[in-house]
Amino acid sequence: GKTKEVELPLSSMGKLLAKQNQAKELASLIKSIRPFLGVVSKAKASKIVRELVDTFLDMGSKTGLEIPLCLECIGWAKSEKRTFLTQALEARLILLYHSNGDYSEALNTVNRVMKELKKMDDKQLLMEVQLSESKVYHTLGNVPKARAALTSARTTANSIYVPPKLQAALDMQSGILHGEEKDFKTGFSYFYEAFEGYDSVDHPFAMDGLKYMLLSKIMLGVPDDVQALLTGKMGLKYRGRGIDAMKAIADAGKKRDISIFNKTIAEYDDELKKDPVVQNHLKSLYDNLLEKNLVRIIEPYSRVQIAHVAETISLPYEVVEKKLSQIILDKKFSGILDQGSGVLIVYDGSESDQTYTYALDTITHMGKVVDVLFKKAQKLS
């Protein structure tokens, strides 16, 4: 009973310090409770340390204490011969190395911990490490290896109970990898699951889940859905600059306006460019929006100077000319570029260039003529 009396206040105190953003105090608390851990069972001690270290890491504050604290706790766990706790903390260390940009250290730790875990048969921890491996490979741009590691994690997860927070992390990674394949419809479903999972345990990553849901809707070309999603209880509960950035990008998409997009990128630089998931899709988002913006400008005309289009959209002549020829080649717009006079001649939607059709017909007829001639030649011989 006595240990329970100390354990609960410790957990609450950890959460309170995290809420008040007091990372250094929480780090000190984790170190100062060691004498108490000596008098409780190993399983209980492991649970307390894991919970407090998790609370500390979930804060996401970059104090520079994260890796040293984790390494120090691992050292202590090893000296106390607490194998399970050592593995659990090393699994956290992988994610720390990852967020710190030490990718080779992260992968070295993955390989080391995997060997140990296969001996121990701890499925949940094995799944966490496989998921972390997937995250590291994704950041390194190796999508096939990231997908393989995620498949392993999901296979491991099938045979065990997965807590909501971990299930949400699995779903989040699945959504991210579907996004890499430009399958934002499936991606959205996974981000929604991840959001609900994180939201159910009041985890700060719920905000990211919502942000990526909005990103999926923008990438699917349905910016109107962004506002619809945010008018519900989600929008009331989750507010922040990351969400505002997505709203502004959706607005640029709706208005087909590249200048609003560029202003948003400048204003929300941290939220957009420092998030690798969003950053990955910004370029194709920009290209997509540039196309729509150009189409909007040339729609009213039957002939228009390329220089005028470039001036209207505030972009260099060469960029606009190249993009216009790409739009015509991709059949997203009917027209022809007269590069000599620097004019775009716009066709009416129904009136398209029949040259290709005529050429195909001619080739077909010629083919028939050749066949007839060939048969006649065979008779002669």
Short mmCIF file of C-alpha atoms in Angstrom, two decimals:
data_model
loop_
_atom_site.label_atom_id
_atom_site.label_comp_id
_atom_site.label_asym_id
_atom_site.label_seq_id
_atom_site.Cartn_x
_atom_site.Cartn_y
_atom_site.Cartn_z
CA GLY A 1 0.00 0.00 0.00
CA LYS A 2 2.83 2.38 0.87
CA THR A 3 4.41 2.14 -2.62
CA LYS A 4 1.05 2.91 -4.24
CA GLU A 5 0.87 6.03 -2.06
CA VAL A 6 4.17 7.23 -3.52
CA GLU A 7 3.69 5.92 -7.07
CA LEU A 8 0.52 7.87 -7.91
CA PRO A 9 1.79 11.26 -6.66
CA LEU A 10 5.03 10.65 -8.64
CA SER A 11 3.06 10.08 -11.83
CA SER A 12 0.83 13.13 -11.18
CA MET A 13 3.84 15.27 -10.30
CA GLY A 14 5.54 14.21 -13.55
CA LYS A 15 2.45 15.15 -15.58
CA LEU A 16 2.11 18.47 -13.75
CA LEU A 17 5.75 19.43 -14.43
CA ALA A 18 5.26 18.48 -18.09
CA LYS A 19 2.11 20.62 -18.29
CA GLN A 20 4.02 23.58 -16.82
CA ASN A 21 6.82 22.95 -19.33
CA GLN A 22 9.40 22.43 -16.58
CA ALA A 23 11.66 19.97 -18.37
CA LYS A 24 14.73 20.47 -16.16
CA GLU A 25 12.73 19.94 -12.97
CA LEU A 26 11.21 16.75 -14.40
CA ALA A 27 14.69 15.49 -15.36
CA SER A 28 15.86 16.14 -11.76
CA LEU A 29 12.81 14.31 -10.39
CA ILE A 30 13.62 11.22 -12.51
CA LYS A 31 17.15 11.11 -11.08
CA SER A 32 16.17 11.87 -7.47
CA ILE A 33 13.70 8.96 -7.06
CA ARG A 34 16.35 6.23 -7.40
CA PRO A 35 16.64 5.46 -3.67
CA PHE A 36 12.87 4.85 -3.61
CA LEU A 37 13.11 2.54 -6.65
CA GLY A 38 15.45 0.28 -4.69
CA VAL A 39 12.67 -0.66 -2.26
CA VAL A 40 9.93 -1.52 -4.76
CA SER A 41 9.65 -4.54 -7.02
CA LYS A 42 11.59 -4.51 -10.30
CA ALA A 43 8.38 -4.47 -12.37
CA LYS A 44 6.99 -1.53 -10.36
CA ALA A 45 10.28 0.39 -10.62
CA SER A 46 10.41 -0.19 -14.38
CA LYS A 47 6.83 1.05 -14.77
CA ILE A 48 7.54 4.25 -12.81
CA VAL A 49 10.77 5.07 -14.68
CA ARG A 50 9.22 4.31 -18.09
CA GLU A 51 6.20 6.46 -17.33
CA LEU A 52 8.26 9.42 -16.10
CA VAL A 53 10.76 9.19 -18.98
CA ASP A 54 7.85 8.97 -21.45
CA THR A 55 6.19 12.01 -19.90
CA PHE A 56 9.51 13.87 -20.20
CA LEU A 57 10.05 12.88 -23.85
CA ASP A 58 6.43 13.58 -24.84
CA MET A 59 6.98 17.20 -23.84
CA GLY A 60 9.03 17.53 -27.01
CA SER A 61 11.03 20.39 -25.49
CA LYS A 62 14.52 20.60 -26.94
CA THR A 63 16.47 21.14 -23.72
CA GLY A 64 19.49 19.12 -24.85
CA LEU A 65 18.96 16.97 -21.72
CA GLU A 66 16.95 14.27 -23.48
CA ILE A 67 19.73 12.00 -24.80
CA PRO A 68 22.06 12.39 -21.75
CA LEU A 69 19.15 11.70 -19.37
CA CYS A 70 18.07 8.63 -21.35
CA LEU A 71 21.65 7.30 -21.54
CA GLU A 72 22.11 7.89 -17.83
CA CYS A 73 18.87 6.02 -17.00
CA ILE A 74 20.02 3.16 -19.28
CA GLY A 75 23.35 3.05 -17.39
CA TRP A 76 21.49 2.88 -14.09
CA ALA A 77 19.10 0.17 -15.35
CA LYS A 78 22.06 -1.92 -16.60
CA SER A 79 23.92 -1.60 -13.28
CA GLU A 80 20.75 -2.73 -11.49
CA LYS A 81 20.48 -5.66 -13.96
CA ARG A 82 17.03 -4.53 -15.06
CA THR A 83 17.07 -5.96 -18.58
CA PHE A 84 13.48 -5.15 -19.49
CA LEU A 85 13.81 -1.51 -18.43
CA THR A 86 17.12 -1.23 -20.32
CA GLN A 87 15.45 -2.39 -23.57
CA ALA A 88 12.44 -0.12 -23.02
CA LEU A 89 14.68 2.92 -22.52
CA GLU A 90 16.86 1.99 -25.51
CA ALA A 91 13.68 1.90 -27.62
CA ARG A 92 13.06 5.53 -26.52
CA LEU A 93 16.68 6.37 -27.31
CA ILE A 94 16.16 5.39 -30.98
CA LEU A 95 13.45 8.05 -31.35
CA LEU A 96 15.64 10.61 -29.57
CA TYR A 97 18.54 9.98 -31.93
CA HIS A 98 16.07 10.22 -34.81
CA SER A 99 14.64 13.59 -33.76
CA ASN A 100 18.17 14.82 -33.11
CA GLY A 101 19.32 13.88 -36.63
CA ASP A 102 21.75 11.14 -35.45
CA TYR A 103 20.41 8.61 -37.95
CA SER A 104 23.37 6.22 -37.94
CA GLU A 105 23.24 6.07 -34.10
CA ALA A 106 19.49 5.43 -34.34
CA LEU A 107 19.97 2.51 -36.76
CA ASN A 108 22.85 1.07 -34.70
CA THR A 109 20.60 1.10 -31.64
CA VAL A 110 17.77 -0.52 -33.66
CA ASN A 111 20.05 -3.41 -34.68
CA ARG A 112 21.41 -3.89 -31.17
CA VAL A 113 18.00 -3.81 -29.46
CA MET A 114 16.39 -6.11 -32.08
CA LYS A 115 18.90 -8.86 -31.30
CA GLU A 116 18.18 -8.60 -27.56
CA LEU A 117 14.41 -8.48 -28.02
CA LYS A 118 14.30 -11.60 -30.18
CA LYS A 119 15.81 -13.48 -27.22
CA MET A 120 13.35 -11.91 -24.77
CA ASP A 121 10.17 -12.39 -26.84
CA ASP A 122 8.72 -9.00 -25.88
CA LYS A 123 6.32 -8.37 -28.77
CA GLN A 124 5.17 -4.88 -27.80
CA LEU A 125 8.69 -3.53 -27.47
CA LEU A 126 9.73 -5.30 -30.68
CA MET A 127 6.85 -3.56 -32.46
CA GLU A 128 7.90 -0.16 -31.07
CA VAL A 129 11.46 -0.69 -32.33
CA GLN A 130 10.24 -1.81 -35.79
CA LEU A 131 8.05 1.30 -35.96
CA SER A 132 10.99 3.52 -34.98
CA GLU A 133 13.10 1.84 -37.67
CA SER A 134 10.39 2.71 -40.22
CA LYS A 135 10.47 6.37 -39.10
CA VAL A 136 14.26 6.59 -39.40
CA TYR A 137 14.30 5.06 -42.91
CA HIS A 138 11.47 7.38 -44.02
CA THR A 139 13.41 10.44 -42.87
CA LEU A 140 16.45 9.14 -44.76
CA GLY A 141 14.29 8.93 -47.90
CA ASN A 142 14.42 5.13 -48.11
CA VAL A 143 10.67 4.51 -48.55
CA PRO A 144 10.89 0.76 -49.46
CA LYS A 145 12.82 0.00 -46.23
CA ALA A 146 10.45 2.24 -44.24
CA ARG A 147 7.50 0.30 -45.66
CA ALA A 148 9.13 -3.07 -44.93
CA ALA A 149 9.80 -2.09 -41.29
CA LEU A 150 6.21 -0.83 -40.91
CA THR A 151 4.85 -4.11 -42.33
CA SER A 152 6.94 -5.99 -39.74
CA ALA A 153 5.59 -3.73 -36.98
CA ARG A 154 2.00 -4.31 -38.10
CA THR A 155 2.56 -8.09 -38.28
CA THR A 156 3.96 -8.07 -34.73
CA ALA A 157 1.03 -5.90 -33.58
CA ASN A 158 -1.51 -8.41 -34.91
CA SER A 159 -0.63 -10.94 -32.23
CA ILE A 160 -0.79 -8.63 -29.18
CA TYR A 161 -2.88 -5.99 -27.45
CA VAL A 162 -1.70 -2.59 -28.68
CA PRO A 163 -2.37 0.41 -26.38
CA PRO A 164 -4.17 3.38 -28.05
CA LYS A 165 -1.07 5.61 -28.11
CA LEU A 166 1.00 2.95 -29.90
CA GLN A 167 -1.82 2.07 -32.29
CA ALA A 168 -2.09 5.77 -33.14
CA ALA A 169 1.67 5.91 -33.85
CA LEU A 170 1.30 2.90 -36.20
CA ASP A 171 -1.63 4.55 -38.01
CA MET A 172 0.23 7.85 -38.28
CA GLN A 173 3.21 6.17 -39.94
CA SER A 174 0.89 4.25 -42.29
CA GLY A 175 -0.76 7.54 -43.31
CA ILE A 176 2.64 9.17 -43.93
CA LEU A 177 3.83 6.30 -46.15
CA HIS A 178 0.57 6.27 -48.13
CA GLY A 179 1.14 9.98 -48.69
CA GLU A 180 4.54 9.15 -50.16
CA GLU A 181 2.71 7.05 -52.76
CA LYS A 182 0.31 9.96 -53.43
CA ASP A 183 -2.56 7.86 -52.06
CA PHE A 184 -4.04 10.60 -49.89
CA LYS A 185 -7.47 9.00 -49.67
CA THR A 186 -6.11 6.01 -47.72
CA GLY A 187 -3.65 8.36 -46.00
CA PHE A 188 -6.55 10.47 -44.71
CA SER A 189 -8.26 7.38 -43.20
CA TYR A 190 -5.07 6.47 -41.31
CA PHE A 191 -4.50 10.04 -40.11
CA TYR A 192 -8.10 10.10 -38.88
CA GLU A 193 -7.53 6.86 -36.92
CA ALA A 194 -4.27 8.28 -35.52
CA PHE A 195 -6.00 11.53 -34.53
CA GLU A 196 -8.78 9.66 -32.72
CA GLY A 197 -6.24 7.43 -30.93
CA TYR A 198 -4.07 10.31 -29.72
CA ASP A 199 -7.15 12.38 -28.86
CA SER A 200 -8.54 9.55 -26.70
CA VAL A 201 -5.45 9.71 -24.46
CA ASP A 202 -5.05 13.53 -24.70
CA HIS A 203 -1.68 13.20 -26.41
CA PRO A 204 -0.15 16.30 -28.08
CA PHE A 205 0.40 14.35 -31.33
CA ALA A 206 -3.37 14.54 -31.94
CA MET A 207 -2.67 18.02 -33.32
CA ASP A 208 -0.31 16.51 -35.93
CA GLY A 209 -2.94 13.92 -36.85
CA LEU A 210 -5.44 16.70 -37.53
CA LYS A 211 -2.84 18.74 -39.45
CA TYR A 212 -2.09 15.79 -41.74
CA MET A 213 -5.82 15.12 -42.22
CA LEU A 214 -6.15 18.69 -43.51
CA LEU A 215 -3.02 18.27 -45.66
CA SER A 216 -4.57 15.12 -47.23
CA LYS A 217 -7.75 17.03 -48.11
CA ILE A 218 -5.68 19.83 -49.71
CA MET A 219 -3.60 17.30 -51.68
CA LEU A 220 -6.83 15.58 -52.84
CA GLY A 221 -7.92 18.94 -54.28
CA VAL A 222 -10.91 19.38 -51.93
CA PRO A 223 -9.90 22.48 -49.88
CA ASP A 224 -13.56 23.10 -48.96
CA ASP A 225 -13.43 20.00 -46.73
CA VAL A 226 -10.77 21.68 -44.58
CA GLN A 227 -13.21 24.27 -43.27
CA ALA A 228 -15.87 21.57 -42.82
CA LEU A 229 -13.49 19.50 -40.66
CA LEU A 230 -12.57 22.51 -38.54
CA THR A 231 -16.11 23.65 -37.82
CA GLY A 232 -16.77 20.52 -35.75
CA LYS A 233 -15.53 19.79 -32.24
CA MET A 234 -12.03 19.06 -33.61
CA GLY A 235 -11.60 22.68 -34.66
CA LEU A 236 -12.75 23.95 -31.28
CA LYS A 237 -10.44 21.70 -29.29
CA TYR A 238 -7.33 21.93 -31.48
CA ARG A 239 -6.11 25.36 -32.39
CA GLY A 240 -2.60 26.40 -33.27
CA ARG A 241 -0.32 27.82 -35.90
CA GLY A 242 0.07 24.45 -37.66
CA ILE A 243 -3.71 24.28 -38.18
CA ASP A 244 -3.83 27.98 -39.23
CA ALA A 245 -1.13 27.28 -41.83
CA MET A 246 -3.22 24.47 -43.35
CA LYS A 247 -6.30 26.73 -43.36
CA ALA A 248 -4.36 29.43 -45.25
CA ILE A 249 -3.02 26.90 -47.80
CA ALA A 250 -6.55 25.53 -48.31
CA ASP A 251 -7.71 29.12 -48.90
CA ALA A 252 -4.98 29.62 -51.53
CA GLY A 253 -6.13 26.36 -53.19
CA LYS A 254 -9.75 27.44 -53.20
CA LYS A 255 -8.94 30.84 -54.71
CA ARG A 256 -6.37 29.27 -57.08
CA ASP A 257 -3.94 31.97 -55.99
CA ILE A 258 -0.20 31.30 -55.85
CA SER A 259 0.56 34.62 -54.12
CA ILE A 260 -1.55 33.64 -51.06
CA PHE A 261 0.35 30.32 -51.05
CA ASN A 262 3.75 32.06 -51.11
CA LYS A 263 2.69 34.47 -48.34
CA THR A 264 1.53 31.50 -46.22
CA ILE A 265 4.87 29.71 -46.72
CA ALA A 266 6.72 32.86 -45.59
CA GLU A 267 4.42 33.49 -42.61
CA TYR A 268 4.30 29.89 -41.35
CA ASP A 269 7.87 28.92 -42.22
CA ASP A 270 8.42 26.96 -38.97
CA GLU A 271 5.17 25.02 -39.10
CA LEU A 272 5.51 24.07 -42.77
CA LYS A 273 9.16 23.72 -43.70
CA LYS A 274 10.33 22.22 -40.41
CA ASP A 275 7.73 19.47 -40.59
CA PRO A 276 9.25 16.87 -42.97
CA VAL A 277 5.85 15.36 -43.79
CA VAL A 278 4.38 18.70 -44.92
CA GLN A 279 7.67 19.77 -46.52
CA ASN A 280 7.62 16.61 -48.68
CA HIS A 281 4.34 17.64 -50.28
CA LEU A 282 4.84 21.41 -50.52
CA LYS A 283 6.53 21.22 -53.94
CA SER A 284 3.79 19.19 -55.61
CA LEU A 285 1.24 21.44 -53.86
CA TYR A 286 2.99 24.49 -55.33
CA ASP A 287 3.05 22.96 -58.84
CA ASN A 288 -0.59 22.01 -58.58
CA LEU A 289 -1.59 25.48 -57.44
CA LEU A 290 0.55 27.18 -60.09
CA GLU A 291 -1.30 25.19 -62.77
CA LYS A 292 -4.70 26.15 -61.37
CA ASN A 293 -3.65 29.79 -61.03
CA LEU A 294 -2.43 29.92 -64.66
CA VAL A 295 -5.63 28.27 -65.92
CA ARG A 296 -7.68 30.84 -63.96
CA ILE A 297 -5.75 33.72 -65.60
CA ILE A 298 -5.99 32.42 -69.19
CA GLU A 299 -9.62 31.19 -69.01
CA PRO A 300 -11.22 34.47 -70.27
CA TYR A 301 -8.93 34.80 -73.31
CA SER A 302 -8.77 33.31 -76.80
CA ARG A 303 -5.29 34.83 -77.36
CA VAL A 304 -3.05 36.16 -74.61
CA GLN A 305 0.53 37.43 -74.40
CA ILE A 306 2.69 35.15 -72.23
CA ALA A 307 4.36 38.33 -70.85
CA HIS A 308 0.95 39.53 -69.59
CA VAL A 309 0.30 36.17 -67.85
CA ALA A 310 3.78 36.31 -66.25
CA GLU A 311 3.15 39.87 -65.03
CA THR A 312 -0.27 38.99 -63.61
CA ILE A 313 1.08 36.01 -61.66
CA SER A 314 4.34 37.85 -60.70
CA LEU A 315 6.64 35.11 -61.97
CA PRO A 316 9.54 35.07 -64.50
CA TYR A 317 8.55 34.74 -68.19
CA GLU A 318 10.58 31.49 -68.66
CA VAL A 319 8.89 29.80 -65.67
CA VAL A 320 5.42 30.67 -66.98
CA GLU A 321 6.23 29.63 -70.56
CA LYS A 322 7.58 26.25 -69.42
CA LYS A 323 4.59 25.62 -67.15
CA LEU A 324 2.08 26.56 -69.87
CA SER A 325 3.65 24.14 -72.36
CA GLN A 326 3.53 21.42 -69.67
CA ILE A 327 -0.18 22.09 -69.00
CA ILE A 328 -0.95 21.82 -72.75
CA LEU A 329 1.10 18.60 -73.10
CA ASP A 330 -0.69 17.09 -70.08
CA LYS A 331 -4.00 17.96 -71.81
CA LYS A 332 -5.09 20.03 -68.80
CA PHE A 333 -5.81 22.89 -71.15
CA SER A 334 -6.53 23.11 -74.91
CA GLY A 335 -4.29 25.53 -76.72
CA ILE A 336 -1.03 26.12 -78.53
CA LEU A 337 2.04 28.21 -77.70
CA ASP A 338 3.29 30.45 -80.48
CA GLN A 339 6.78 30.93 -79.10
CA GLY A 340 7.85 33.20 -81.99
CA SER A 341 5.31 35.88 -81.13
CA GLY A 342 5.16 35.00 -77.41
CA VAL A 343 1.41 34.35 -77.56
CA LEU A 344 -0.77 31.60 -76.15
CA ILE A 345 -3.66 30.72 -78.45
CA VAL A 346 -6.50 29.25 -76.40
CA TYR A 347 -8.91 26.74 -77.93
CA ASP A 348 -12.50 26.50 -76.93
CA GLY A 349 -13.14 23.40 -74.75
CA SER A 350 -14.98 21.60 -77.57
CA GLU A 351 -12.58 22.74 -80.28
CA SER A 352 -9.38 20.76 -79.97
CA ASP A 353 -6.43 20.20 -82.22
CA GLN A 354 -7.47 17.40 -84.61
CA THR A 355 -3.97 16.90 -86.09
CA TYR A 356 -3.27 13.86 -83.91
CA THR A 357 -6.59 12.20 -84.86
CA TYR A 358 -6.06 12.91 -88.57
CA ALA A 359 -2.51 11.54 -88.41
CA LEU A 360 -3.76 8.32 -86.78
CA ASP A 361 -6.46 7.90 -89.47
CA THR A 362 -3.90 8.42 -92.23
CA ILE A 363 -1.56 5.81 -90.72
CA THR A 364 -4.46 3.31 -90.42
CA HIS A 365 -5.43 3.82 -94.10
CA MET A 366 -1.82 3.59 -95.22
CA GLY A 367 -1.53 0.34 -93.27
CA LYS A 368 -4.51 -1.10 -95.20
CA VAL A 369 -3.03 0.02 -98.55
CA VAL A 370 0.29 -1.66 -97.69
CA ASP A 371 -1.57 -4.89 -96.75
CA VAL A 372 -3.43 -4.94 -100.12
CA LEU A 373 -0.21 -4.25 -102.06
CA PHE A 374 1.56 -7.02 -100.13
CA LYS A 375 -1.17 -9.55 -101.03
CA LYS A 376 -1.00 -8.52 -104.71
CA ALA A 377 2.79 -8.85 -104.69
CA GLN A 378 2.44 -12.37 -103.22
CA LYS A 379 0.06 -13.39 -106.06
CA LEU A 380 2.50 -12.10 -108.67
CA SER A 381 5.31 -14.18 -107.21
#
